[in-house]
Amino acid sequence: MQIRMLEAGVGLFMLAGIISLTVLALNVSGLTLSSGQETYTLYAAFENIGGLTKRSKVTVAGVTIGRVTDITLDKNRFAGVVEMEIQAEYNEFTTDSTAAILTAGLLGEKYIGIVPGADEEFLKDGEVINDTQSAIVLEELIGRFLFNKANN
Amino acid sequence: MIERLRILGRSGLDILAIQGRSAIFVVQSLYGIPSFRKGGRLLMEQLYAVGVLSLPIIVVSGMFIGMVLSLQGYTILVKFGAEQSVGQMLSLSLVRELGPVVTALLFAGRAGSSLTAEIGLMKATEQLTSMEMLGVDPLRYVIAPRLLAGFITMPILMLIFNVVGIWGGYLVAVDWLDIYEGSFWANMQSATSFDEDVMNGIIKSIVFAFVIAWIAVFQGYDAKPTSEGIGVATTKTVVYSSLAVLGLDFVLTAIMFGDF
């Protein structure tokens, strides 16, 4: 009897551990069970990527549809090339879509916003969005403002 | 002059001898882990004593640490108008740092000291020697289950600590300070990554568990078989394991999150 209670106690303890791990995974770190979703890759070249990092969101009309998986420098153009992983169900972006680096709030995180165009053809896996708008860098903005003031 | 040098050399050799003895000791007892069917009951008793009985202190302190973090974070973040990020701050500091470290410190105080005292007393009352006389290996039947129990229970205790801490922080932030629940969880989930943050916390805690169980069991086994000897050994367990945990935490953090 004694040993059975003991084993039950240990079993309960182990169970609490497993439940905790599940809560940490699903609720705290937001791991989704359907992470094996099918995705395809798009690229976009920006003049300045600002504070964009890997794992940043990719959104359309504010809805998250993918994330940034890699950022590299194109040595010929000196442009930042961003590799984006986009959920396969959203595969109808026209070739004249535009991508912009936006900021959540005044000092918040950077993310990519895609605005679809009106062309007939759709972007395929591995293709590049050419029409892009760089991140707004606060220093440049202030610099331009001061320069304008000085000219006046 | 030569006498002083001799003393210095002697103490250096002593330290090395202790390191060597404890390494041999831990390897031997890990070798001596009894098969699950035979040693299952011994292990079960230790899991209960070391793990289940440590739950109250872990749950209560986790709760209060989470609540304090939320409250402190709020008073600072509200100055920048960023009080929505309390969830993010709470989960990152708990999962990365406070969970593993505070659990390890509490575990060293609660379970490590009792392991040392128990084994030390067994040695002082010559129970270990009489086991050897009977042909029973004390490393196998006394030490190995305790070592293994400490090793298994601490990561589980850390997970429970984290969840209770986040719940405590949630109560303070959402129910008391009126932070919008949606942004509390959304910020937390977007900032915390399972692979990097949660897994690294678990790895930290496994390392700490090994170090604490090792120090506690060895100090008990190596204690002078007198009543003062047991007292000294118990103190040493708590001091050495706390220092080892804090030092290792810095090293592990530098490796995991240092980015170089």
Short mmCIF file of C-alpha atoms in Angstrom, two decimals:
data_model
loop_
_atom_site.label_atom_id
_atom_site.label_comp_id
_atom_site.label_asym_id
_atom_site.label_seq_id
_atom_site.Cartn_x
_atom_site.Cartn_y
_atom_site.Cartn_z
CA MET A 1 0.00 0.00 0.00
CA GLN A 2 2.77 2.36 1.05
CA ILE A 3 4.80 1.78 -2.11
CA ARG A 4 1.71 2.23 -4.27
CA MET A 5 1.01 5.69 -2.84
CA LEU A 6 4.64 6.53 -3.39
CA GLU A 7 4.50 5.45 -7.01
CA ALA A 8 1.28 7.37 -7.52
CA GLY A 9 2.96 10.49 -6.11
CA VAL A 10 5.92 10.11 -8.45
CA GLY A 11 3.57 9.46 -11.36
CA LEU A 12 1.64 12.63 -10.59
CA PHE A 13 4.92 14.54 -10.42
CA MET A 14 6.01 13.25 -13.84
CA LEU A 15 2.61 14.11 -15.26
CA ALA A 16 2.92 17.66 -13.91
CA GLY A 17 6.29 17.88 -15.65
CA ILE A 18 4.87 16.77 -18.99
CA ILE A 19 1.91 19.15 -18.71
CA SER A 20 4.30 22.00 -17.90
CA LEU A 21 6.41 21.26 -20.96
CA THR A 22 3.30 21.25 -23.13
CA VAL A 23 2.11 24.57 -21.69
CA LEU A 24 5.55 26.09 -22.24
CA ALA A 25 5.59 24.84 -25.81
CA LEU A 26 2.07 25.74 -26.89
CA ASN A 27 1.04 28.66 -24.73
CA VAL A 28 4.27 30.47 -23.95
CA SER A 29 6.42 29.94 -27.01
CA GLY A 30 3.47 29.71 -29.39
CA LEU A 31 4.70 26.54 -31.06
CA THR A 32 1.94 25.35 -33.37
CA LEU A 33 1.30 21.66 -33.86
CA SER A 34 0.82 22.16 -37.60
CA SER A 35 4.33 23.53 -38.13
CA GLY A 36 4.84 21.07 -40.98
CA GLN A 37 2.73 23.35 -43.18
CA GLU A 38 3.67 23.58 -46.81
CA THR A 39 5.45 26.78 -47.76
CA TYR A 40 7.12 28.35 -50.75
CA THR A 41 9.94 30.85 -50.97
CA LEU A 42 9.98 34.40 -52.31
CA TYR A 43 12.82 36.88 -52.40
CA ALA A 44 12.86 40.65 -52.16
CA ALA A 45 15.83 43.00 -52.52
CA PHE A 46 15.83 46.14 -50.38
CA GLU A 47 18.14 49.15 -50.50
CA ASN A 48 18.17 49.18 -46.69
CA ILE A 49 16.66 46.54 -44.47
CA GLY A 50 16.85 48.62 -41.29
CA GLY A 51 16.35 46.45 -38.23
CA LEU A 52 14.71 43.51 -39.97
CA THR A 53 15.82 40.17 -38.53
CA LYS A 54 15.29 36.48 -39.18
CA ARG A 55 11.91 35.24 -37.97
CA SER A 56 10.31 38.64 -38.61
CA LYS A 57 6.72 38.48 -39.80
CA VAL A 58 5.57 38.77 -43.41
CA THR A 59 2.08 40.24 -43.65
CA VAL A 60 -0.58 41.15 -46.17
CA ALA A 61 -3.17 43.68 -45.00
CA GLY A 62 -1.88 43.10 -41.47
CA VAL A 63 -2.44 39.35 -41.56
CA THR A 64 0.65 37.21 -40.97
CA ILE A 65 1.21 34.77 -43.85
CA GLY A 66 4.88 33.87 -43.43
CA ARG A 67 8.22 34.79 -41.97
CA VAL A 68 11.71 35.90 -42.91
CA THR A 69 14.08 32.93 -43.07
CA ASP A 70 17.32 34.48 -44.25
CA ILE A 71 18.93 37.85 -44.99
CA THR A 72 21.97 38.14 -47.27
CA LEU A 73 23.86 40.92 -49.04
CA ASP A 74 23.84 41.01 -52.83
CA LYS A 75 27.47 41.97 -53.60
CA ASN A 76 26.75 43.33 -57.09
CA ARG A 77 24.05 45.81 -56.13
CA PHE A 78 24.85 46.14 -52.43
CA ALA A 79 21.25 45.42 -51.64
CA GLY A 80 19.89 43.37 -48.78
CA VAL A 81 18.19 40.25 -50.13
CA VAL A 82 15.49 38.88 -47.87
CA GLU A 83 14.35 35.28 -48.18
CA MET A 84 10.74 34.79 -47.12
CA GLU A 85 8.88 31.59 -46.38
CA ILE A 86 5.20 31.99 -47.27
CA GLN A 87 2.38 29.58 -46.61
CA ALA A 88 1.51 27.64 -49.73
CA GLU A 89 -2.19 28.50 -49.65
CA TYR A 90 -1.35 32.18 -50.34
CA ASN A 91 0.29 31.67 -53.71
CA GLU A 92 -1.57 34.25 -55.75
CA PHE A 93 0.70 37.28 -55.60
CA THR A 94 0.98 39.05 -58.92
CA THR A 95 4.39 39.82 -60.41
CA ASP A 96 3.93 43.54 -59.78
CA SER A 97 3.32 43.14 -56.05
CA THR A 98 5.27 45.50 -53.81
CA ALA A 99 7.06 44.74 -50.55
CA ALA A 100 7.80 47.31 -47.85
CA ILE A 101 9.59 47.14 -44.51
CA LEU A 102 7.24 48.55 -41.90
CA THR A 103 7.46 49.21 -38.18
CA ALA A 104 4.91 48.14 -35.59
CA GLY A 105 4.32 51.25 -33.51
CA LEU A 106 6.90 54.02 -33.19
CA LEU A 107 9.74 51.87 -31.86
CA GLY A 108 8.34 48.39 -32.33
CA GLU A 109 9.54 45.42 -34.31
CA LYS A 110 10.17 45.55 -38.07
CA TYR A 111 8.11 43.41 -40.42
CA ILE A 112 7.48 43.05 -44.14
CA GLY A 113 4.18 44.13 -45.66
CA ILE A 114 3.29 42.89 -49.15
CA VAL A 115 0.75 44.77 -51.27
CA PRO A 116 -0.62 42.74 -54.21
CA GLY A 117 -0.68 44.33 -57.66
CA ALA A 118 -3.01 43.96 -60.63
CA ASP A 119 -0.98 41.90 -63.09
CA GLU A 120 -2.23 38.70 -64.70
CA GLU A 121 0.76 36.50 -63.81
CA PHE A 122 1.49 35.15 -60.35
CA LEU A 123 4.86 34.95 -58.56
CA LYS A 124 6.23 31.41 -58.44
CA ASP A 125 8.47 29.65 -55.92
CA GLY A 126 11.92 31.28 -55.77
CA GLU A 127 11.02 34.44 -57.69
CA VAL A 128 11.96 37.97 -56.66
CA ILE A 129 9.75 40.91 -55.77
CA ASN A 130 11.38 43.85 -57.54
CA ASP A 131 9.26 46.76 -56.46
CA THR A 132 10.33 47.37 -52.86
CA GLN A 133 10.35 50.15 -50.34
CA SER A 134 13.20 50.29 -47.82
CA ALA A 135 12.97 50.59 -44.09
CA ILE A 136 12.69 54.09 -42.75
CA VAL A 137 15.86 54.86 -40.79
CA LEU A 138 15.24 57.50 -38.16
CA GLU A 139 18.69 59.09 -38.53
CA GLU A 140 18.24 59.61 -42.28
CA LEU A 141 14.84 61.15 -41.70
CA ILE A 142 16.19 63.57 -39.10
CA GLY A 143 19.19 64.34 -41.29
CA ARG A 144 16.94 65.20 -44.26
CA PHE A 145 14.73 67.35 -42.04
CA LEU A 146 17.71 69.32 -40.70
CA PHE A 147 19.09 69.73 -44.22
CA ASN A 148 15.79 71.17 -45.42
CA LYS A 149 15.66 73.55 -42.47
CA ALA A 150 19.19 74.76 -43.20
CA ASN A 151 18.29 75.40 -46.87
CA ASN A 152 15.32 77.51 -45.88
CA MET B 1 60.53 29.10 3.49
CA ILE B 2 60.69 25.54 2.20
CA GLU B 3 58.10 24.64 4.82
CA ARG B 4 55.69 27.22 3.33
CA LEU B 5 56.27 25.91 -0.16
CA ARG B 6 55.63 22.42 1.15
CA ILE B 7 52.28 23.52 2.64
CA LEU B 8 51.28 25.16 -0.65
CA GLY B 9 52.21 22.05 -2.59
CA ARG B 10 50.41 19.85 -0.10
CA SER B 11 47.15 21.80 -0.41
CA GLY B 12 47.39 21.77 -4.19
CA LEU B 13 47.86 18.01 -4.19
CA ASP B 14 44.93 17.64 -1.77
CA ILE B 15 42.62 19.61 -4.05
CA LEU B 16 43.67 17.51 -7.02
CA ALA B 17 43.17 14.32 -5.02
CA ILE B 18 39.63 15.35 -4.08
CA GLN B 19 38.81 16.19 -7.70
CA GLY B 20 40.13 12.84 -8.80
CA ARG B 21 38.31 10.93 -6.09
CA SER B 22 34.99 12.62 -6.85
CA ALA B 23 35.37 11.94 -10.58
CA ILE B 24 36.13 8.26 -9.99
CA PHE B 25 33.25 8.14 -7.53
CA VAL B 26 30.67 9.55 -9.93
CA VAL B 27 31.81 7.30 -12.79
CA GLN B 28 31.67 4.24 -10.56
CA SER B 29 28.21 5.02 -9.27
CA LEU B 30 26.91 5.74 -12.78
CA TYR B 31 28.30 2.37 -13.83
CA GLY B 32 26.61 0.83 -10.84
CA ILE B 33 23.10 1.96 -11.69
CA PRO B 34 21.05 -1.12 -10.89
CA SER B 35 18.78 -2.55 -13.54
CA PHE B 36 15.37 -0.97 -13.61
CA ARG B 37 13.52 -3.99 -12.30
CA LYS B 38 15.82 -4.50 -9.34
CA GLY B 39 16.50 -0.88 -8.52
CA GLY B 40 13.12 0.49 -9.52
CA ARG B 41 11.86 0.64 -6.01
CA LEU B 42 15.00 2.29 -4.64
CA LEU B 43 14.83 4.88 -7.41
CA MET B 44 11.12 5.43 -6.83
CA GLU B 45 11.69 6.19 -3.14
CA GLN B 46 14.36 8.72 -4.04
CA LEU B 47 12.25 10.32 -6.76
CA TYR B 48 9.57 10.82 -4.15
CA ALA B 49 11.93 12.21 -1.49
CA VAL B 50 13.91 14.45 -3.83
CA GLY B 51 11.24 15.46 -6.36
CA VAL B 52 7.72 15.29 -4.99
CA LEU B 53 8.62 16.65 -1.57
CA SER B 54 10.43 19.60 -3.21
CA LEU B 55 7.24 20.64 -5.01
CA PRO B 56 5.79 22.98 -2.33
CA ILE B 57 8.85 25.23 -2.14
CA ILE B 58 9.21 25.27 -5.94
CA VAL B 59 5.56 26.11 -6.57
CA VAL B 60 5.32 28.82 -3.91
CA SER B 61 8.56 30.55 -4.86
CA GLY B 62 7.78 30.29 -8.57
CA MET B 63 4.44 31.95 -7.98
CA PHE B 64 5.90 34.85 -6.03
CA ILE B 65 8.86 35.37 -8.37
CA GLY B 66 6.48 35.58 -11.33
CA MET B 67 4.28 38.07 -9.52
CA VAL B 68 7.21 40.27 -8.50
CA LEU B 69 8.66 40.22 -12.02
CA SER B 70 5.36 41.38 -13.47
CA LEU B 71 4.97 44.16 -10.93
CA GLN B 72 8.54 45.41 -11.25
CA GLY B 73 8.47 45.16 -15.02
CA TYR B 74 5.23 47.08 -15.17
CA THR B 75 6.45 50.00 -13.05
CA ILE B 76 9.47 50.44 -15.34
CA LEU B 77 7.84 49.71 -18.69
CA VAL B 78 4.89 52.02 -18.03
CA LYS B 79 7.29 54.97 -18.11
CA PHE B 80 8.01 54.18 -21.77
CA GLY B 81 4.40 53.40 -22.55
CA ALA B 82 5.45 49.82 -23.26
CA GLU B 83 3.56 48.05 -20.50
CA GLN B 84 2.14 45.66 -23.09
CA SER B 85 5.55 43.99 -23.22
CA VAL B 86 5.30 42.68 -19.66
CA GLY B 87 4.41 39.22 -20.98
CA GLN B 88 7.50 39.12 -23.15
CA MET B 89 9.80 40.26 -20.34
CA LEU B 90 8.23 37.81 -17.92
CA SER B 91 8.53 34.75 -20.13
CA LEU B 92 12.03 35.49 -21.41
CA SER B 93 13.50 36.16 -17.98
CA LEU B 94 11.80 33.13 -16.45
CA VAL B 95 12.46 30.65 -19.22
CA ARG B 96 16.03 31.69 -19.93
CA GLU B 97 17.45 32.62 -16.55
CA LEU B 98 15.38 32.61 -13.42
CA GLY B 99 13.70 29.25 -13.95
CA PRO B 100 16.86 27.16 -14.19
CA VAL B 101 18.93 29.19 -11.73
CA VAL B 102 16.42 29.75 -8.94
CA THR B 103 15.20 26.15 -9.17
CA ALA B 104 18.80 24.98 -8.93
CA LEU B 105 19.51 27.14 -5.88
CA LEU B 106 16.33 26.03 -4.12
CA PHE B 107 17.03 22.44 -5.08
CA ALA B 108 20.54 22.64 -3.65
CA GLY B 109 19.16 24.01 -0.39
CA ARG B 110 16.18 21.71 -0.12
CA ALA B 111 17.27 18.40 -1.63
CA GLY B 112 21.06 18.62 -1.96
CA SER B 113 21.63 19.33 1.73
CA SER B 114 19.34 16.51 2.81
CA LEU B 115 21.09 14.06 0.48
CA THR B 116 24.45 15.01 1.97
CA ALA B 117 23.24 14.77 5.56
CA GLU B 118 21.58 11.42 4.94
CA ILE B 119 24.59 9.81 3.32
CA GLY B 120 26.96 11.44 5.81
CA LEU B 121 24.99 10.00 8.71
CA MET B 122 24.94 6.58 7.05
CA LYS B 123 28.71 6.79 6.90
CA ALA B 124 29.06 8.05 10.50
CA THR B 125 26.91 5.24 11.85
CA GLU B 126 28.92 2.78 9.73
CA GLN B 127 25.93 1.62 7.72
CA LEU B 128 27.91 1.97 4.52
CA THR B 129 30.79 -0.13 5.92
CA SER B 130 28.44 -2.84 7.10
CA MET B 131 26.82 -2.95 3.66
CA GLU B 132 30.26 -3.55 2.20
CA MET B 133 30.85 -6.29 4.76
CA LEU B 134 27.66 -7.99 3.61
CA GLY B 135 28.89 -7.84 0.04
CA VAL B 136 26.40 -5.16 -1.00
CA ASP B 137 27.91 -2.33 -2.99
CA PRO B 138 26.82 0.94 -1.35
CA LEU B 139 27.67 2.87 -4.51
CA ARG B 140 25.10 0.79 -6.28
CA TYR B 141 22.29 0.67 -3.75
CA VAL B 142 22.67 3.96 -1.89
CA ILE B 143 24.50 6.41 -4.11
CA ALA B 144 23.36 5.59 -7.63
CA PRO B 145 19.58 5.93 -7.02
CA ARG B 146 20.09 9.29 -5.29
CA LEU B 147 22.31 10.60 -8.06
CA LEU B 148 19.86 9.50 -10.71
CA ALA B 149 16.85 10.88 -8.81
CA GLY B 150 18.43 14.33 -8.57
CA PHE B 151 19.30 14.17 -12.25
CA ILE B 152 15.74 13.31 -13.31
CA THR B 153 13.72 15.53 -10.99
CA MET B 154 15.42 18.88 -11.38
CA PRO B 155 14.49 19.57 -15.03
CA ILE B 156 10.89 18.62 -14.20
CA LEU B 157 10.88 20.94 -11.20
CA MET B 158 12.23 23.71 -13.45
CA LEU B 159 9.40 23.23 -15.95
CA ILE B 160 6.82 23.41 -13.17
CA PHE B 161 8.52 26.48 -11.73
CA ASN B 162 8.35 28.24 -15.11
CA VAL B 163 4.68 27.51 -15.66
CA VAL B 164 3.67 28.55 -12.14
CA GLY B 165 5.81 31.69 -12.44
CA ILE B 166 4.19 32.70 -15.71
CA TRP B 167 0.77 32.06 -14.21
CA GLY B 168 1.62 34.25 -11.20
CA GLY B 169 2.87 36.99 -13.49
CA TYR B 170 -0.26 36.67 -15.60
CA LEU B 171 -2.47 37.13 -12.52
CA VAL B 172 -0.70 40.33 -11.52
CA ALA B 173 -0.42 41.77 -15.02
CA VAL B 174 -3.87 40.98 -16.38
CA ASP B 175 -6.14 40.79 -13.34
CA TRP B 176 -4.54 43.46 -11.21
CA LEU B 177 -2.71 45.89 -13.50
CA ASP B 178 -5.29 45.65 -16.31
CA ILE B 179 -2.99 44.81 -19.16
CA TYR B 180 -4.98 43.56 -22.13
CA GLU B 181 -4.89 39.78 -22.06
CA GLY B 182 -4.54 39.37 -25.82
CA SER B 183 -1.41 41.48 -26.12
CA PHE B 184 0.06 39.86 -23.00
CA TRP B 185 0.00 36.42 -24.63
CA ALA B 186 0.70 37.62 -28.17
CA ASN B 187 3.84 39.50 -27.13
CA MET B 188 4.97 36.54 -25.08
CA GLN B 189 4.48 34.08 -27.91
CA SER B 190 6.12 36.20 -30.58
CA ALA B 191 9.18 36.81 -28.40
CA THR B 192 9.71 33.32 -26.98
CA SER B 193 11.03 30.62 -29.24
CA PHE B 194 10.69 26.98 -28.26
CA ASP B 195 13.92 25.80 -29.85
CA GLU B 196 16.10 28.58 -28.53
CA ASP B 197 14.61 29.76 -25.26
CA VAL B 198 12.72 26.82 -23.78
CA MET B 199 15.19 24.16 -24.94
CA ASN B 200 18.21 26.14 -23.75
CA GLY B 201 16.55 26.52 -20.36
CA ILE B 202 16.07 22.77 -20.20
CA ILE B 203 19.68 22.12 -21.19
CA LYS B 204 20.86 24.53 -18.48
CA SER B 205 18.75 22.80 -15.92
CA ILE B 206 20.04 19.35 -16.88
CA VAL B 207 23.62 20.57 -16.44
CA PHE B 208 22.78 22.11 -13.06
CA ALA B 209 21.00 18.94 -11.96
CA PHE B 210 24.06 16.85 -12.73
CA VAL B 211 26.40 19.23 -10.89
CA ILE B 212 24.22 19.53 -7.78
CA ALA B 213 23.49 15.82 -7.48
CA TRP B 214 27.18 15.07 -7.92
CA ILE B 215 28.34 17.60 -5.32
CA ALA B 216 25.66 16.64 -2.78
CA VAL B 217 26.23 12.90 -2.98
CA PHE B 218 30.02 13.16 -3.03
CA GLN B 219 30.15 15.53 -0.07
CA GLY B 220 28.04 13.11 1.94
CA TYR B 221 30.16 10.14 0.92
CA ASP B 222 33.40 12.00 1.62
CA ALA B 223 32.28 13.57 4.94
CA LYS B 224 34.28 13.06 8.13
CA PRO B 225 32.27 10.49 10.08
CA THR B 226 31.61 12.81 13.02
CA SER B 227 28.72 15.10 13.86
CA GLU B 228 30.77 18.19 12.92
CA GLY B 229 31.89 16.47 9.77
CA ILE B 230 28.31 16.08 8.63
CA GLY B 231 27.57 19.73 9.42
CA VAL B 232 30.62 20.88 7.45
CA ALA B 233 29.72 18.62 4.52
CA THR B 234 26.15 19.92 4.38
CA THR B 235 27.33 23.53 4.38
CA LYS B 236 29.86 22.71 1.68
CA THR B 237 27.15 21.16 -0.48
CA VAL B 238 24.99 24.27 -0.41
CA VAL B 239 27.91 26.69 -0.89
CA TYR B 240 29.69 24.73 -3.62
CA SER B 241 26.56 23.94 -5.58
CA SER B 242 25.31 27.53 -5.45
CA LEU B 243 28.66 28.84 -6.66
CA ALA B 244 28.91 26.17 -9.34
CA VAL B 245 25.39 26.93 -10.57
CA LEU B 246 25.94 30.68 -10.78
CA GLY B 247 29.32 30.30 -12.46
CA LEU B 248 28.13 27.70 -14.94
CA ASP B 249 25.06 29.80 -15.67
CA PHE B 250 27.26 32.62 -16.92
CA VAL B 251 29.30 30.28 -19.08
CA LEU B 252 26.23 28.57 -20.52
CA THR B 253 24.49 31.89 -21.18
CA ALA B 254 27.58 33.18 -22.97
CA ILE B 255 27.63 30.08 -25.17
CA MET B 256 23.88 29.98 -25.86
CA PHE B 257 22.91 33.62 -26.19
CA GLY B 258 26.30 35.32 -26.57
CA ASP B 259 26.26 35.36 -30.39
CA PHE B 260 29.91 34.88 -31.12
#
